[in-house]
Every structure is written in structure tokens, then in C-alpha cells.
mmCIF file of C-alpha atoms in Angstrom:
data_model
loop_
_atom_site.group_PDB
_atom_site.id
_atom_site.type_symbol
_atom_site.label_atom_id
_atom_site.label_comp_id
_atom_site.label_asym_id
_atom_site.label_seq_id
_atom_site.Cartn_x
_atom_site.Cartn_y
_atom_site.Cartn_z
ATOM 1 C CA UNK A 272 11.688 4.375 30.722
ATOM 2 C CA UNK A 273 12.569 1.756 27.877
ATOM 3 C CA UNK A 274 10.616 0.720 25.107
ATOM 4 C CA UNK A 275 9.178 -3.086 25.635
ATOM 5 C CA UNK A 276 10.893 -4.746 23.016
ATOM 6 C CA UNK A 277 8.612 -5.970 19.619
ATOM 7 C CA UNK A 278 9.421 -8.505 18.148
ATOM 8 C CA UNK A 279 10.556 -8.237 14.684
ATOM 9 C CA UNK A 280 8.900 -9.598 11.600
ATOM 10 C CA UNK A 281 11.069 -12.357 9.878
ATOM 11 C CA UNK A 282 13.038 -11.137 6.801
ATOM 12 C CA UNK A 283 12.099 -12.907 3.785
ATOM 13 C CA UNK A 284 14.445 -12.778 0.843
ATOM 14 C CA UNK A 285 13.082 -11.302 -3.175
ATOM 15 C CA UNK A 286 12.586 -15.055 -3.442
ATOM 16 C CA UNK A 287 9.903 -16.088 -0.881
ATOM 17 C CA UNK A 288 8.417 -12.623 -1.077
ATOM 18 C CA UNK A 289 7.839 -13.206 -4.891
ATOM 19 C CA UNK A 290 6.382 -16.555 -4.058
ATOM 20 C CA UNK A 291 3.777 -15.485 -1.488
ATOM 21 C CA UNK A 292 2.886 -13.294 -4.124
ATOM 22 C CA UNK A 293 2.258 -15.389 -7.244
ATOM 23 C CA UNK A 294 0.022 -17.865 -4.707
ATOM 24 C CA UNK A 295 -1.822 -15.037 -3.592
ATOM 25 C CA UNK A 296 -2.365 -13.855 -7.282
ATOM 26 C CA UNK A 297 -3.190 -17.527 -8.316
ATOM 27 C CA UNK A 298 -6.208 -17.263 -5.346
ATOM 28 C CA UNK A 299 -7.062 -14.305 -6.413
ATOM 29 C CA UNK A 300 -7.640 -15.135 -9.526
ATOM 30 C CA UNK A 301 -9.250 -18.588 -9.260
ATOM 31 C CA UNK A 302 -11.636 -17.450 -6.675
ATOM 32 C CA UNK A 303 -9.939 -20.276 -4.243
ATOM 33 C CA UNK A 304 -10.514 -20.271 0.155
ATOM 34 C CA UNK A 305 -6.969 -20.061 1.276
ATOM 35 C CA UNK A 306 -5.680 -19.547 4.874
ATOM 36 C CA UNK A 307 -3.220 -17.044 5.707
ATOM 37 C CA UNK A 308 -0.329 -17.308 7.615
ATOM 38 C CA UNK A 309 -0.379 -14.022 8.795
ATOM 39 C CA UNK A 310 3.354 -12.472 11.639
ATOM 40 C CA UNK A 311 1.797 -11.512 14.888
ATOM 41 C CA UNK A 312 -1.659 -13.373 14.810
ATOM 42 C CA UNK A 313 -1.732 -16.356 16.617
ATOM 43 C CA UNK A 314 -4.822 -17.934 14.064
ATOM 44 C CA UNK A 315 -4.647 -18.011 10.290
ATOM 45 C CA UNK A 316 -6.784 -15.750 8.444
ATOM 46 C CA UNK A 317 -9.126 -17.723 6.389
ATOM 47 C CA UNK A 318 -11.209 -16.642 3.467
ATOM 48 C CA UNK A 319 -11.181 -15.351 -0.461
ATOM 49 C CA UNK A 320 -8.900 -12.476 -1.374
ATOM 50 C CA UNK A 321 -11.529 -9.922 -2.900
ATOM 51 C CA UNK A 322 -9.155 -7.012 -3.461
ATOM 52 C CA UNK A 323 -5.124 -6.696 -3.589
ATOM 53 C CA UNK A 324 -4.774 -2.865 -3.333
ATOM 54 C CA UNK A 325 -0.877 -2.202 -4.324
ATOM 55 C CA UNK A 326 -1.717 1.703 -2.975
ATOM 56 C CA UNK A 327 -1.710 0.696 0.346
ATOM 57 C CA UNK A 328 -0.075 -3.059 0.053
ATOM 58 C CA UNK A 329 -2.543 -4.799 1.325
ATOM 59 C CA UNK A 330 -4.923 -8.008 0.504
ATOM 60 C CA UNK A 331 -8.904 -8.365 1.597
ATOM 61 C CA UNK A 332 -9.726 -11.372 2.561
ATOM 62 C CA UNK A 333 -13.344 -12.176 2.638
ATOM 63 C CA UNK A 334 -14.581 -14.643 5.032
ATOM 64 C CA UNK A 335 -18.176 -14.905 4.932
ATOM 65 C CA UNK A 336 -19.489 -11.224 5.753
ATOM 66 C CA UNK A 337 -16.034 -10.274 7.027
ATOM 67 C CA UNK A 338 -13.477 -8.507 5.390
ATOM 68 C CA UNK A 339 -9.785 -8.626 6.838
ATOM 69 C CA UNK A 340 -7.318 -6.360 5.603
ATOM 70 C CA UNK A 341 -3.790 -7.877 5.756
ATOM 71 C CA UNK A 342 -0.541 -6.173 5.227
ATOM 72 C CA UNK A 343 1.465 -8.102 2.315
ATOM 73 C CA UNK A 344 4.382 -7.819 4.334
ATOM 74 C CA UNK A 345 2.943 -9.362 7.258
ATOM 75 C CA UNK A 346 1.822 -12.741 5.428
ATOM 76 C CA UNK A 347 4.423 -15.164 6.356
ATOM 77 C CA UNK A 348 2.645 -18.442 4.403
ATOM 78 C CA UNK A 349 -0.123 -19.075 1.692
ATOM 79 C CA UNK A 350 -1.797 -22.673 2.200
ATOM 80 C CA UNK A 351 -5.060 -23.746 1.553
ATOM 81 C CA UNK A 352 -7.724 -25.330 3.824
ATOM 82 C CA UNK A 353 -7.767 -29.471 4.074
ATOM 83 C CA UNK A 354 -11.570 -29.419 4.398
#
């Protein structure tokens, strides 16, 4: 029996990774609504980040009464909503 093949998250270079993390930190800090780019999902994640916990390298986002935790590592994009 063989595996079924995942797919494998992109590789993002020190770069990009350092990026993604200065806009999350910006959002974090200014209390903005972003949406989430997020490897794997087919919809963004919307909300406000309410915790970046570096123990387990992950960001809640807060979306009304929902909390999503998302794996840094998995975030492939940081935008913000158009409306």
C-alpha cells in the first residue's frame, strides 16, 4: 500500500518569511482586519490577530466570536480586506 501523495507546502526563502512576519506584527499591533492567505485552505482566513504565540508558532485570528489558530508556516500571503 502507498502513501497518497500530499502536496508540499511552497518553500519561502528568510526573505518572504521575514516579510509575512513584519505585516503580521504591523496587524497585530494596529489592531487592523487582515485576510490570510493561508497553504491548504481553499478560503482566506479573515479577522484580527489577537495572540502570536512563538511557543507553538502560531497566530489567532479573531473573526467575530471565532478564533482560528494558524500555523506561521502555513500563511502563504498577508493582505487586507477591500471593504
Amino acid at each position: 500500500m502507498a502513501k497518497a501523495k500530499v502536496a508540499k507546502r511552497p518553500t519561502r526563502d528568510e526573505f518572504a518569511l521575514e516579510e509575512i512576519g513584519n505585516q503580521l506584527t504591523e496587524a497585530y499591533q494596529e489592531k487592523s482586519e487582515i485576510l490570510l492567505t493561508v497553504w491548504g485552505e481553499e478560503e482566506p482566513v479573515r479577522g484580527q490577530i489577537v495572540n502570536m504565540d512563538p511557543r507553538t508558532g502560531r497566530v489567532h485570528v479573531q473573526y467575530e466570536e471565532e478564533v482560528n489558530k494558524v500555523k506561521f508556516m502555513d500563511i502563504m500571503g498577508v493582505n487586507y480586506p477591500r471593504d
